[in-house]
Amino acid sequence: MKLDSRVPSGPIEQAWEKARFDMKLVNPANKRKFNVIVVGSGLGGGAAAASLGELGYNVKCFCFQDSPRRAHSIAAQGGINAAKNYQNDGDSIYRLFYDTVKGGDFRAREYNVYRLAQNSVSIIDQCVAQGVPFAREYGGLLANRSFGGAQVSRTFYARGQTGQQLLLGAYQALEAQIDAGRVTMYPRTEMLDLVVIDGKARGIITRNLVTGKIESHVADAVILATGGYGNVFYLSTNAKGSNCTAIWRAHKRGAAFANPCFTQIHPTCIPVSGDYQSKLTLMSESLRNDGRIWVPKEKGDKRTPSQIPEGERDYYLERRYPSFGNLVPRDVASRAAKAVCDEGRGVGETGLGVYLDFAESIRRLGRSTIEERYGNLFEMYERITGENPYETPMRIYPAIHYTMGGLWVDYQLMSTIPGLFVLGEANFSDHGANRLGASALMQGLSDGYFVIPYTLGNYLASNKLSKVDTGAPEFQAVAAEVEQGVQKLLSIKGKRTVASFHRELGKIIWDYCGMARNAEGLKHAIGRVRELRHEFWTNVNVPGSGDDLNQQLEGAGRVADFFELGELMCLDALERNESCGGHFREEYQTDEGEALRDDENFQYVAAWEYKGPDTPPELHKEPLEFEYVHPAQRSYK
Amino acid sequence: MNLTLHVWRQAKASAPGRMERYEAKDVSPDMSFLEMLDVVNEKLIADGKTPITFEHDCREGICGSCGFMINGVAHGPKSGTTVCQLHMRSFKDGDELYLEPWRAKAFPVLKDLMVDRNAFDRIIAAGGYITARTGSAPDGNAIPVPKASSDQAMDAAACIGCGACVAACPNASAALFSGAKISHLGLLPQGQAERERRALRMVAQVKAEQFGNCTNIGECEAVCPKHIPLAVIARMNRDYLKASWKDRGAVKQDESA
Amino acid sequence: MSPATAAGSQNRALRFFEATIVKKAIVAVTGAVMFGFVTGHLLGNLQVFLGPERINAYSAFLKSNAELLWGARITLLIALFAHIAMTIQLWQIKNAARPVGYVKKNNSHSSLAARTMYYSGPVILAFVIFHLLHLTLGTVHPHYSETDVYANLVYGFLQWPVAVSYIVAVGLLCLHLRHGISSMFQTLGFNHPRHTPRIQAAASVISALFFAGYASIPLAVMTGVVRLSSMSL
């Protein structure tokens, strides 16, 4: 396997324009002769399917949900970054590029990031034209806020529902194309495998989730925009249905998987309350602007927060990071919370939580100001926990909510399988080892609206594709394999439910490959995951049949893939002997407990090649070069 | 606490269904309603029975996947809350709960509590969008939008498409859903060019999907998890009546109407 | 899987009336016409408290003006017919829209008036028919006189079942109005954050006043406040 990043040469500012000019075009009259499959209908997939439909391609779009509008992009709260510099506060494309590369702890490809920053500007224009109701000022112009510790106000937002509004914009554009007959939508349909013919991606095998029917779909190119794999942890802020099946099966067909261990933990989530917990809820990190984070100074202090006097509280972020205080980046805040809980100073029944206290802000600013700023978040907190955060401090704990890793793609977003493109969170992305707040939405839309329409055309125009139909032996073989996989899961008839396996897998990954990792723990985790996977394949109980709607069966297939991906994550984390961004190896830290990067040995993208079920995967390295932003140690003291 | 559940069980769209009784034991008040059902399902699977099928995804009240009737109220007793965000502390020990799927001709039951809501997608496809080809947009600040219009548009755009409005409406009308989209786009300057066409085509599609008609009862507004106001229906009526009366060819004959 | 486009009539006028929003608008407009009548009728009837001469003169005036009388009657008849015809169509659409009902359904969020429109309407219609036979045509009246409206009224309401059913019927009418008055604004596209609550409040006040006004007449007859001078009670 050869990793050719196809990064254009020349100055970074003109690189994308030059690349676009160099790309071959498909004659307008010929576009309708090309069939394109888009899997996933979130910001990346929805935007791509709509844009490609507009261009005239024959598009088939697939999603496992009942409607494309349900994709998990919908849950993003905070906002979307764009280098508009509407605030005249010194923002620019270059600054957004710089911040993103630095925030990603120098593990992203510079040229991709620069293009992302360039496209950010057009995204806002596009979304406004579609009717996305971004927040506005009284003068009628777009409002901005600063987000996630950024020093400029470049975040556009639609209340706390930015992801929802952007997704509805893309969804509506998609529905318009469906009405126009350019896109055919396949909801409640899950991709279960990729078909590669003559080394090129030529179609997918799907399962209709209502009828259970296994179907083959042929195309000239396949685009995966299926989101991240945070649900490997079982408890995450992802939707229950979010899964890695599409990218994992593509990986097994030859697509390299890059940086799987780069996962992001969000510091302000509502803590776990019991064994039945099914998911975690994120609360906007803007809460840290006015809330103070603390734990008791004494271990095992079981008093209620109001009984703990000021002198016996430890405002540990303010103590450790006097200049950034409660506003340190996500990874730093998360690790600090874990550290105090590991010391036994965590709060709440489980001891896995820290206080986020608004008492002082309420005293200083008045309850009404706090209500105005965070009213809906406080309401949500009370709805879930039954506690009133105006009176008692919130309890928060970090949770997984984004995965920077994903299928490896080149500058044109094509994976190591020609004709297989990967967009949004599903690819290994532009965020390096850590994503900045309000940048996920930007990347999904940039890939879908403004990158794939060009690069797909280039691929189609420069490759001669043979004629293929579902009768081809490759399709027959893969469809049969998928069918067998389904039957195998159903035939085990063991004792344990799918959810119990998933929960246990998640706990292993969280404990050993979560906020902090070490070599010993990772090796242990790999062993445990293998054992558990073996037990899964001999003792899982999947009730029902394969020929109707069977949610347990759907879940079983996804969990089976999470086992394999979870193992790869641990392997990748073990291989990367440094700490960077969301990847914190306890052996590699400064004396003050901060992440210690090793640019000399690990300034590369780790791209793993699948070698078979019992063969270890092979690591390929794409070296990263930094011509514009020079690697430096992050410091928030 | 312990609860008694009466749940609609139906194997598939074409099969008959009926209410079945289940006991939910040792329910924690901190569980969400869906987590309570997860626990019931784990038990059913252990007992060799078929688990209850219900739709869900984000479990944070925004994707719009979940929803069923709890004792005759869409999404249950708590206002402004989807079932995934409804917690068991809203109930008390010994409660008897009836869980039923959304009922409407346009929402056929697929299995148990899960229904097919693709009619909503087809209503959006009929005109619930602003045509703005990718790449053709002017600068985001080229057209100022009064803050009040933008805020009102956002109120309407908050709709999550869950279908509770239809389920709660004694007429099984989709007026709140379609009115929300017509309002959202109609309140913005960008949405003006297609305003007549949008109203005509969307309303025609609502009828084709065999939803009922609105009689201004207000059950929809009360159960809407996003508090979409009845005003959106008035705005749809106004847009439709105006466009229909003018009938200046905003919709071509072959395009429907 | 592309959406089925909604088929519609090729004829412009037919197409217009096919839409449920238009049907509902017709219900609203015709309702408004009948509301106008109910208002005038009440004001006319209340003249009973001013004595037999006054109300009989008013009646004679109306009857002497055939164009006005028949114009009003025909308008009302058309309005009534359209109101009912459209409502029946909407009722059919509603029933088709939910073929399988709920085992349990709680409708407590909406007003009683709104939920009972389909039931209060037919009862009011039945009453109107009786009322016409009773006091306009005199078919079912014990002592009907072409000219003495006042006496018709008093004799009519002296039969207590008639008086009671009259009161019940105007009660239903006012319940119908309470929803109808504000609902027609909504149907015709008027909804305003400040004005709509005012309209709703006004609808409640108007319907309560109407009930008081209409019910006062049979009550006055039954209690002897309004009576014939020739009668000794």
PDB file of C-alpha atoms in Angstrom, chain B residues 19 69 71-73 98 100-105 122 125 166-172 201 203-205 207-208 210-217 219 222 230-231 233-234 237-238 240-241 244-245 247 253 256-257, chain C residues 2-10 12 15-16 18-22 24-25 90-91 93-94 96-111 114-115 118 179 183-184 186-191:
ATOM      1  CA  MET B  19     -51.967  -4.284  23.748  1.00  0.00           C
ATOM      2  CA  MET B  69     -48.111   7.990  23.272  1.00  0.00           C
ATOM      3  CA  ASN B  71     -51.400   7.443  28.548  1.00  0.00           C
ATOM      4  CA  GLY B  72     -52.838   9.217  25.555  1.00  0.00           C
ATOM      5  CA  VAL B  73     -50.338  12.072  25.473  1.00  0.00           C
ATOM      6  CA  TYR B  98     -50.380   2.781  28.151  1.00  0.00           C
ATOM      7  CA  GLU B 100     -49.179   3.328  21.824  1.00  0.00           C
ATOM      8  CA  PRO B 101     -47.634   4.277  18.484  1.00  0.00           C
ATOM      9  CA  TRP B 102     -48.518   7.506  16.680  1.00  0.00           C
ATOM     10  CA  ARG B 103     -51.827   6.870  14.922  1.00  0.00           C
ATOM     11  CA  ALA B 104     -52.479   8.299  11.480  1.00  0.00           C
ATOM     12  CA  LYS B 105     -53.219   6.925   8.060  1.00  0.00           C
ATOM     13  CA  ARG B 122     -42.183  14.087   0.912  1.00  0.00           C
ATOM     14  CA  ALA B 125     -39.467  17.582  -0.923  1.00  0.00           C
ATOM     15  CA  VAL B 166     -50.035  14.654  14.058  1.00  0.00           C
ATOM     16  CA  ALA B 167     -50.366  12.031  16.774  1.00  0.00           C
ATOM     17  CA  ALA B 168     -51.991  14.419  19.231  1.00  0.00           C
ATOM     18  CA  CYS B 169     -54.308  16.113  16.755  1.00  0.00           C
ATOM     19  CA  PRO B 170     -57.852  14.741  16.892  1.00  0.00           C
ATOM     20  CA  ASN B 171     -57.896  15.286  13.116  1.00  0.00           C
ATOM     21  CA  ALA B 172     -54.434  13.732  12.499  1.00  0.00           C
ATOM     22  CA  ARG B 201     -47.018  22.508  -3.337  1.00  0.00           C
ATOM     23  CA  VAL B 203     -50.170  21.993   1.178  1.00  0.00           C
ATOM     24  CA  ALA B 204     -51.096  19.854  -1.820  1.00  0.00           C
ATOM     25  CA  GLN B 205     -48.627  17.212  -0.683  1.00  0.00           C
ATOM     26  CA  LYS B 207     -53.409  16.421   1.366  1.00  0.00           C
ATOM     27  CA  ALA B 208     -52.004  13.748  -0.916  1.00  0.00           C
ATOM     28  CA  GLN B 210     -53.953  11.886   3.627  1.00  0.00           C
ATOM     29  CA  PHE B 211     -53.328  13.892   6.725  1.00  0.00           C
ATOM     30  CA  GLY B 212     -56.413  15.419   8.274  1.00  0.00           C
ATOM     31  CA  ASN B 213     -57.296  19.086   8.247  1.00  0.00           C
ATOM     32  CA  CYS B 214     -56.614  21.623  10.947  1.00  0.00           C
ATOM     33  CA  THR B 215     -59.554  22.820  13.015  1.00  0.00           C
ATOM     34  CA  ASN B 216     -57.539  25.076  15.327  1.00  0.00           C
ATOM     35  CA  ILE B 217     -57.915  22.859  18.347  1.00  0.00           C
ATOM     36  CA  GLU B 219     -53.514  19.822  20.946  1.00  0.00           C
ATOM     37  CA  ALA B 222     -49.420  21.579  23.676  1.00  0.00           C
ATOM     38  CA  LEU B 230     -50.074  27.780  16.400  1.00  0.00           C
ATOM     39  CA  ALA B 231     -49.147  31.056  14.708  1.00  0.00           C
ATOM     40  CA  ILE B 233     -50.482  27.493  10.965  1.00  0.00           C
ATOM     41  CA  ALA B 234     -52.079  30.904  10.539  1.00  0.00           C
ATOM     42  CA  ASN B 237     -53.146  29.537   5.836  1.00  0.00           C
ATOM     43  CA  ARG B 238     -52.447  33.123   4.831  1.00  0.00           C
ATOM     44  CA  TYR B 240     -51.772  29.400   0.894  1.00  0.00           C
ATOM     45  CA  LEU B 241     -54.992  31.397   0.545  1.00  0.00           C
ATOM     46  CA  SER B 244     -54.172  30.025  -4.267  1.00  0.00           C
ATOM     47  CA  TRP B 245     -56.419  33.025  -4.872  1.00  0.00           C
ATOM     48  CA  ASP B 247     -53.062  31.486  -8.845  1.00  0.00           C
ATOM     49  CA  GLN B 253     -49.784  22.146 -14.021  1.00  0.00           C
ATOM     50  CA  SER B 256     -48.898  19.103  -9.238  1.00  0.00           C
ATOM     51  CA  ALA B 257     -50.951  21.588  -7.263  1.00  0.00           C
TER      52      ALA B 257
ATOM     53  CA  SER C   2     -39.179   9.769  -5.093  1.00  0.00           C
ATOM     54  CA  PRO C   3     -42.206  11.446  -3.631  1.00  0.00           C
ATOM     55  CA  ALA C   4     -45.593  11.017  -5.147  1.00  0.00           C
ATOM     56  CA  THR C   5     -46.592  14.399  -6.437  1.00  0.00           C
ATOM     57  CA  ALA C   6     -49.965  15.472  -5.295  1.00  0.00           C
ATOM     58  CA  ALA C   7     -52.486  15.239  -8.067  1.00  0.00           C
ATOM     59  CA  GLY C   8     -54.940  18.081  -8.422  1.00  0.00           C
ATOM     60  CA  SER C   9     -57.742  19.122 -10.643  1.00  0.00           C
ATOM     61  CA  GLN C  10     -56.973  20.789 -13.942  1.00  0.00           C
ATOM     62  CA  ARG C  12     -58.677  26.310 -11.634  1.00  0.00           C
ATOM     63  CA  ARG C  15     -58.560  23.160  -7.642  1.00  0.00           C
ATOM     64  CA  PHE C  16     -59.126  26.131  -5.388  1.00  0.00           C
ATOM     65  CA  GLU C  18     -60.206  21.114  -3.230  1.00  0.00           C
ATOM     66  CA  ALA C  19     -57.757  22.362  -0.631  1.00  0.00           C
ATOM     67  CA  THR C  20     -58.693  21.748   2.970  1.00  0.00           C
ATOM     68  CA  ILE C  21     -57.403  25.185   3.910  1.00  0.00           C
ATOM     69  CA  VAL C  22     -59.903  26.727   1.496  1.00  0.00           C
ATOM     70  CA  LYS C  24     -61.871  25.624   6.304  1.00  0.00           C
ATOM     71  CA  ALA C  25     -61.738  29.256   5.172  1.00  0.00           C
ATOM     72  CA  LEU C  90     -63.689  18.028   6.573  1.00  0.00           C
ATOM     73  CA  TRP C  91     -65.253  15.476   8.909  1.00  0.00           C
ATOM     74  CA  ILE C  93     -61.194  13.782   5.707  1.00  0.00           C
ATOM     75  CA  LYS C  94     -60.578  13.718   9.439  1.00  0.00           C
ATOM     76  CA  ALA C  96     -60.066   8.893   6.912  1.00  0.00           C
ATOM     77  CA  ALA C  97     -56.890  10.380   8.382  1.00  0.00           C
ATOM     78  CA  ARG C  98     -56.970   8.138  11.455  1.00  0.00           C
ATOM     79  CA  PRO C  99     -58.516   4.782  10.631  1.00  0.00           C
ATOM     80  CA  VAL C 100     -57.154   3.139  13.799  1.00  0.00           C
ATOM     81  CA  GLY C 101     -57.800   5.085  16.963  1.00  0.00           C
ATOM     82  CA  TYR C 102     -56.086   5.114  20.313  1.00  0.00           C
ATOM     83  CA  VAL C 103     -56.900   2.849  23.218  1.00  0.00           C
ATOM     84  CA  LYS C 104     -56.236   5.831  25.425  1.00  0.00           C
ATOM     85  CA  LYS C 105     -56.286   9.432  24.297  1.00  0.00           C
ATOM     86  CA  ASN C 106     -56.017  12.459  26.471  1.00  0.00           C
ATOM     87  CA  ASN C 107     -57.178  15.683  24.850  1.00  0.00           C
ATOM     88  CA  SER C 108     -57.147  17.833  27.928  1.00  0.00           C
ATOM     89  CA  HIS C 109     -54.809  20.435  26.472  1.00  0.00           C
ATOM     90  CA  SER C 110     -57.414  21.989  24.220  1.00  0.00           C
ATOM     91  CA  SER C 111     -60.654  23.750  25.074  1.00  0.00           C
ATOM     92  CA  ALA C 114     -62.789  23.503  20.244  1.00  0.00           C
ATOM     93  CA  ARG C 115     -63.152  19.770  20.683  1.00  0.00           C
ATOM     94  CA  TYR C 118     -68.409  18.791  15.367  1.00  0.00           C
ATOM     95  CA  HIS C 179     -64.168  28.702  19.602  1.00  0.00           C
ATOM     96  CA  SER C 183     -60.770  30.300  15.257  1.00  0.00           C
ATOM     97  CA  MET C 184     -61.898  32.156  12.154  1.00  0.00           C
ATOM     98  CA  GLN C 186     -56.578  31.791  12.734  1.00  0.00           C
ATOM     99  CA  THR C 187     -58.141  30.035   9.739  1.00  0.00           C
ATOM    100  CA  LEU C 188     -57.971  33.161   7.642  1.00  0.00           C
ATOM    101  CA  GLY C 189     -54.343  33.614   8.569  1.00  0.00           C
ATOM    102  CA  PHE C 190     -54.396  36.146  11.350  1.00  0.00           C
ATOM    103  CA  ASN C 191     -52.406  35.283  14.437  1.00  0.00           C
TER     104      ASN C 191
END
